[in-house]
PDB file of C-alpha atoms in Angstrom:
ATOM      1  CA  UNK A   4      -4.038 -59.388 -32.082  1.00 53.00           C
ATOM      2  CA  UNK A   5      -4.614 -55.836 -30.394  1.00 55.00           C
ATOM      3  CA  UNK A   6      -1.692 -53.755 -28.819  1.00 58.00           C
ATOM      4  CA  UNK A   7      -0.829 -54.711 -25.223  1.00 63.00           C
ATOM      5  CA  UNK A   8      -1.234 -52.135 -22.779  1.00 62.00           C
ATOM      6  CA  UNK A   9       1.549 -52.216 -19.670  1.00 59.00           C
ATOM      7  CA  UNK A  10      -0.860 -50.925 -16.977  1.00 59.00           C
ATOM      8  CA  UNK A  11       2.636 -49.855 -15.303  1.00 60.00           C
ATOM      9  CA  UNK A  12       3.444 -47.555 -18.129  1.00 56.00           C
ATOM     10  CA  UNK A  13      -0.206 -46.035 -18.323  1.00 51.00           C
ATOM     11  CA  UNK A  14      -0.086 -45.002 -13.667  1.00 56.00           C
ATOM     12  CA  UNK A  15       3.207 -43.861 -14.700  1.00 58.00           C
ATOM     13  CA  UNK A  16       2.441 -41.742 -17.215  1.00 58.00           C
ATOM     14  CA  UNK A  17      -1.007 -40.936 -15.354  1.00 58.00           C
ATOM     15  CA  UNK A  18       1.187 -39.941 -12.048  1.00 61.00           C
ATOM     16  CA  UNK A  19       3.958 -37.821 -13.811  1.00 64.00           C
ATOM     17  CA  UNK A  20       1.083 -35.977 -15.467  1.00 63.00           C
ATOM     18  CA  UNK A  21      -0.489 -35.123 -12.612  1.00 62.00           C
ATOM     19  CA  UNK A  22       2.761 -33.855 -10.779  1.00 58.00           C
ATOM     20  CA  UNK A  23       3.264 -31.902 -13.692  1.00 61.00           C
ATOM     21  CA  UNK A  24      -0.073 -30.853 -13.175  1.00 53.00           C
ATOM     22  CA  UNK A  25       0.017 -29.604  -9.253  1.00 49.00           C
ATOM     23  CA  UNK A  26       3.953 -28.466 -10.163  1.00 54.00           C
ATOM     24  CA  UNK A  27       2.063 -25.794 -12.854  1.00 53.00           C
ATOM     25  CA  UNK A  28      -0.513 -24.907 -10.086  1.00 49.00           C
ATOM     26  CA  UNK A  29       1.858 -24.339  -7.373  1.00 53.00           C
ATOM     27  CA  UNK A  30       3.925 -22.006  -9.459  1.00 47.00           C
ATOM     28  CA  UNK A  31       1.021 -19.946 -10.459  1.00 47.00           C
ATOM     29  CA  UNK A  32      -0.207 -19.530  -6.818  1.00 44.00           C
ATOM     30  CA  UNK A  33       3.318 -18.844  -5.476  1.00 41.00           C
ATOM     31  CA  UNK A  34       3.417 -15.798  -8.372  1.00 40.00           C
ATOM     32  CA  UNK A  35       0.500 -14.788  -7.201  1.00 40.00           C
ATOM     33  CA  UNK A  36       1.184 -14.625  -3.612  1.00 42.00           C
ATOM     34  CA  UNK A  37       4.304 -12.995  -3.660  1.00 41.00           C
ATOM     35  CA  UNK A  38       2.379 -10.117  -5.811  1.00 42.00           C
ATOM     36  CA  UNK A  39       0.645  -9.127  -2.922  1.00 45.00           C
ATOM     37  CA  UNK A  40       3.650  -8.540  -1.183  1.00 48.00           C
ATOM     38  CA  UNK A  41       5.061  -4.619  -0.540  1.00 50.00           C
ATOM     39  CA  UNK A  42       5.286  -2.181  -3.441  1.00 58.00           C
ATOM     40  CA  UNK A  43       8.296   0.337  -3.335  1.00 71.00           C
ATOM     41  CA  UNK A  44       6.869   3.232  -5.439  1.00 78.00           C
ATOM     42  CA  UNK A  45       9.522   5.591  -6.725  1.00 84.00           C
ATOM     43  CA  UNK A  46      10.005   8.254  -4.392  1.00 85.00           C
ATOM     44  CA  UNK A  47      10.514  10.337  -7.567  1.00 88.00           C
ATOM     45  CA  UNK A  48       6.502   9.558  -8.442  1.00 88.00           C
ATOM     46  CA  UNK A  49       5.058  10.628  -4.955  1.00 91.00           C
ATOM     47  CA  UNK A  50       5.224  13.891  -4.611  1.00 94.00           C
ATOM     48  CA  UNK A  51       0.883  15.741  -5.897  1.00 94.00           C
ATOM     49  CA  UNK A  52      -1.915  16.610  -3.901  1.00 96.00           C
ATOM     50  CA  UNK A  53      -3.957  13.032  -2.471  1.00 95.00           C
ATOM     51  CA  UNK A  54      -7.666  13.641  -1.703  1.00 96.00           C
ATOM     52  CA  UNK A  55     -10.555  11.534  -0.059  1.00 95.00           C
ATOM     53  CA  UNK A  56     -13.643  13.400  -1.355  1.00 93.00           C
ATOM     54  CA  UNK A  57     -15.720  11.146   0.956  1.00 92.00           C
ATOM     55  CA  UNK A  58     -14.418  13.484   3.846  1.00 91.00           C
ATOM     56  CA  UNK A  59     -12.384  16.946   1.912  1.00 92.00           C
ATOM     57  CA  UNK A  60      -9.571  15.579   3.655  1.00 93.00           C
ATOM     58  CA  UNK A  61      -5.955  16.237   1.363  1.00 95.00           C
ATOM     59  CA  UNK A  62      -2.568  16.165   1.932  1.00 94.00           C
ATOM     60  CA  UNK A  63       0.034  17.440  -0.588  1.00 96.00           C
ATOM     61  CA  UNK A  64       3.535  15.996  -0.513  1.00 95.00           C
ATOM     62  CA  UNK A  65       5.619  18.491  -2.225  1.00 96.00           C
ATOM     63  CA  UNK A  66       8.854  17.909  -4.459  1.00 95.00           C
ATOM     64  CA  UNK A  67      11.101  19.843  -1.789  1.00 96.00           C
ATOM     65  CA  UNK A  68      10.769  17.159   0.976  1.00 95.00           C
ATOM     66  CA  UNK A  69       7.761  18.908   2.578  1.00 96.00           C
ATOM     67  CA  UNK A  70       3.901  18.590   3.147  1.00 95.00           C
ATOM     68  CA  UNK A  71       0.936  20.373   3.913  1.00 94.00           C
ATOM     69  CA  UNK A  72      -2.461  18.474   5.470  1.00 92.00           C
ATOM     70  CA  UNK A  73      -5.746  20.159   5.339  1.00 93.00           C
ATOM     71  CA  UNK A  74      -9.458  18.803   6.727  1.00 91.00           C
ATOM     72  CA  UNK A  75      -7.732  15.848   8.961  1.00 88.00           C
ATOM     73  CA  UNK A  76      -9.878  14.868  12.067  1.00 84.00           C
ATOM     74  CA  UNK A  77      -8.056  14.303  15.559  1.00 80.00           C
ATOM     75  CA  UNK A  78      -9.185  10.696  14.588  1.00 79.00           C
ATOM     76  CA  UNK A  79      -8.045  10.551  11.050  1.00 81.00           C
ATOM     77  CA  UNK A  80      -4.522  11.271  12.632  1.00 78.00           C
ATOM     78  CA  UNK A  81      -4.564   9.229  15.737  1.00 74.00           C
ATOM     79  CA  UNK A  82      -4.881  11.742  18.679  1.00 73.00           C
ATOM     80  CA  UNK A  83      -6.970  11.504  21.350  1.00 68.00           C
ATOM     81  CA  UNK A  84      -9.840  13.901  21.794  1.00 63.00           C
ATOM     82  CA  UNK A  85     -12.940  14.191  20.050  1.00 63.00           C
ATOM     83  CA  UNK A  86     -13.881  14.036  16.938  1.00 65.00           C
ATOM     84  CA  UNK A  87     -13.135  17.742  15.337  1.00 63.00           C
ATOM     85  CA  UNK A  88     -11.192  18.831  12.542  1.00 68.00           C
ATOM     86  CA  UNK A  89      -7.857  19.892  13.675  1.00 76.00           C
ATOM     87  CA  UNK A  90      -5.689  23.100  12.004  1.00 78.00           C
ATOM     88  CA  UNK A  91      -4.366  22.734   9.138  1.00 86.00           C
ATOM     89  CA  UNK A  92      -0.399  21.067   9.640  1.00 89.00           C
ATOM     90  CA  UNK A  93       2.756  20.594   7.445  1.00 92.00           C
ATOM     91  CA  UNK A  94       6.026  19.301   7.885  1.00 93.00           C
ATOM     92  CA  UNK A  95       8.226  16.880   5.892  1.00 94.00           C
ATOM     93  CA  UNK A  96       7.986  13.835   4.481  1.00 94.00           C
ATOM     94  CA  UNK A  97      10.619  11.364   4.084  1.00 92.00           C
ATOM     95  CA  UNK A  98       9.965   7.998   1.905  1.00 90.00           C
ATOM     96  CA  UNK A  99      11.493   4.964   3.307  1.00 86.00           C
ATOM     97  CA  UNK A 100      12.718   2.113   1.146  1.00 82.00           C
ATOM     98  CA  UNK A 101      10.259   0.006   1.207  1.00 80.00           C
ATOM     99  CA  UNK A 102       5.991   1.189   0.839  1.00 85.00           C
ATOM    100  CA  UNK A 103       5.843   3.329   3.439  1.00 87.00           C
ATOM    101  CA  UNK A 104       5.867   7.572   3.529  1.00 91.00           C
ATOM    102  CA  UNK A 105       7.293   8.893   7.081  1.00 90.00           C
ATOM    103  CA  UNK A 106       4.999  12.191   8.037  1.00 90.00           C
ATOM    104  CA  UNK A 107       6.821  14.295  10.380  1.00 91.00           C
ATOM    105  CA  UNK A 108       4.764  17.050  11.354  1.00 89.00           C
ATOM    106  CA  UNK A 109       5.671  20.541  12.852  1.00 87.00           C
ATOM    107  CA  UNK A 110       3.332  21.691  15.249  1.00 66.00           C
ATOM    108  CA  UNK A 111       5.067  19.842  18.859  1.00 60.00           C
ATOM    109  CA  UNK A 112       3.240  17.084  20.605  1.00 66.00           C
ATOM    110  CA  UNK A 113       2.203  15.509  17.077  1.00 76.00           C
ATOM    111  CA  UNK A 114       2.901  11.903  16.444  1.00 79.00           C
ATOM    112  CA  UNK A 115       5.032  11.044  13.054  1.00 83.00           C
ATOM    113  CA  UNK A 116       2.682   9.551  10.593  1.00 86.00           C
ATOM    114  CA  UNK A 117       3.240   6.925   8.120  1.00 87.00           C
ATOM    115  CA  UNK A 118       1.321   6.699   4.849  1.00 89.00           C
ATOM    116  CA  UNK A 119       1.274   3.221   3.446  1.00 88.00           C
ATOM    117  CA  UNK A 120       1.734   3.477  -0.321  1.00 88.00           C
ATOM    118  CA  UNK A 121      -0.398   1.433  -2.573  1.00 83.00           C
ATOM    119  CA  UNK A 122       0.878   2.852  -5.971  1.00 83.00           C
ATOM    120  CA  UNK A 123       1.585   6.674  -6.963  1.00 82.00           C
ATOM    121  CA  UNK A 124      -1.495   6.983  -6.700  1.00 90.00           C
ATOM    122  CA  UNK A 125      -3.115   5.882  -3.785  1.00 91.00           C
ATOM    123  CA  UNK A 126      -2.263   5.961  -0.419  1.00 92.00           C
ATOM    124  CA  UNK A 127      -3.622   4.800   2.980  1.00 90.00           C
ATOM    125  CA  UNK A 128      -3.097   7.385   6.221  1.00 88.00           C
ATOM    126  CA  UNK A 129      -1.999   4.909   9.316  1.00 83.00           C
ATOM    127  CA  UNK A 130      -1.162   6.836  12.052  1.00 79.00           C
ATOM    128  CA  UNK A 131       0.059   3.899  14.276  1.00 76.00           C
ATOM    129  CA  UNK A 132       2.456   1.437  12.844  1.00 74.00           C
ATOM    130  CA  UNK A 133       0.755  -1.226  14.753  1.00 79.00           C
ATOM    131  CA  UNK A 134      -3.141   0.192  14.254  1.00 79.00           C
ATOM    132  CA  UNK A 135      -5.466   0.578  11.182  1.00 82.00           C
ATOM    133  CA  UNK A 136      -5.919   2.461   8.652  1.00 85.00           C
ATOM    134  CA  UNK A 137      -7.781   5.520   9.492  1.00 86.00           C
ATOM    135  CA  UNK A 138      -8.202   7.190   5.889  1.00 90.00           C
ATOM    136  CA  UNK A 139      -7.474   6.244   2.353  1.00 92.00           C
ATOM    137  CA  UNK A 140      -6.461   9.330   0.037  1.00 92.00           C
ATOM    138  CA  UNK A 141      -5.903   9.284  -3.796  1.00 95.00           C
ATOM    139  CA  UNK A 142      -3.790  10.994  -5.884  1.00 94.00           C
ATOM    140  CA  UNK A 143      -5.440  14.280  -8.311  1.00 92.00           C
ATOM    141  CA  UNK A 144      -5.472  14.490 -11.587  1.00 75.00           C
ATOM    142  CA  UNK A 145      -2.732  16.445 -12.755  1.00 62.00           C
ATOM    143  CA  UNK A 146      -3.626  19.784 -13.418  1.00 41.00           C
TER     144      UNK A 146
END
C-alpha cells in the first residue's frame, strides 16, 4: 500500500510556510524603510568646502564654528527679490542633533538657514524649514 497523506498536515505545513514566508518579507521591508529615515552625520566630519559646479555656488563650514558662502542667488537662499547673486556672507554654523546644519548668517535682515545633511558629503541648502530644497552642494575633494 502507498503512504497516506493527512491533507490536514500538508495546509498546515503549506500555511506555516507561507507565514514564515510574508514574516521574512515584512522584516526586510521594515529594514529597509527605517533606512531611509534621518542620518546624524558626525559633526566632527562636516566641517570642508561643499560646491554645486552646476551653478559656482560653495559654502565652506569651517572647524572653528564658522562659515563663509560665495555665488548664492537671492533665490538659492530664500529672499525675495530677483534673481541676482547676492555678496558674498559668513557667519556660524551650529549642527543640531539630528541631520540638519543651522546657518546663521551675519549681515542683519538674513534668515537662518538650515542645510539638510545627506552624508559628509553631501548636503542640500533649504532655506525654509517648511519649503524645498533650493540647491544641493557636495563636499571637495580634500586637497
Amino acid at each position: 500500500m502507498g503512504t497516506q497523506i493527512d491533507i490536514k498536515t500538508v495546509r498546515e505545513t503549506g500555511r506555516s510556510g507561507f507565514v514564515a514566508v510574508l514574516v521574512a518579507l515584512m522584516a526586510i521591508l521594515v529594514a529597509g524603510c527605517t533606512g531611509m529615515g534621518p542620518v546624524h552625520v558626525d559633526p566632527d566630519r562636516l566641517p570642508g568646502v561643499y560646491r554645486n559646479d552646476d551653478t559656482g555656488a560653495e559654502i565652506r563650514l569651517d572647524t572653528d564654528g564658522r562659515f563663509s558662502a560665495v555665488g548664492f542667488s537671492r533665490d538659492d537662499v530664500g529672499i525675495a527679490g530677483e534673481n541676482a547673486l547676492l555678496d558674498d556672507f559668513g557667519g556660524t554654523w551650529d549642527p543640531t542633533p539630528s541631520n540638519f546644519v543651522y546657518l546663521e548668517p551675519d549681515p542683519v535682515g538674513m534668515s537662518d538657514i538650515q542645510l539638510w545633511t545627506v552624508s559628509s558629503k553631501e548636503v542640500h541648502l533649504q532655506p525654509d524649514v517648511d519649503g524645498p530644497i533650493t540647491l544641493t552642494l557636495v563636499k571637495a575633494e580634500e586637497s
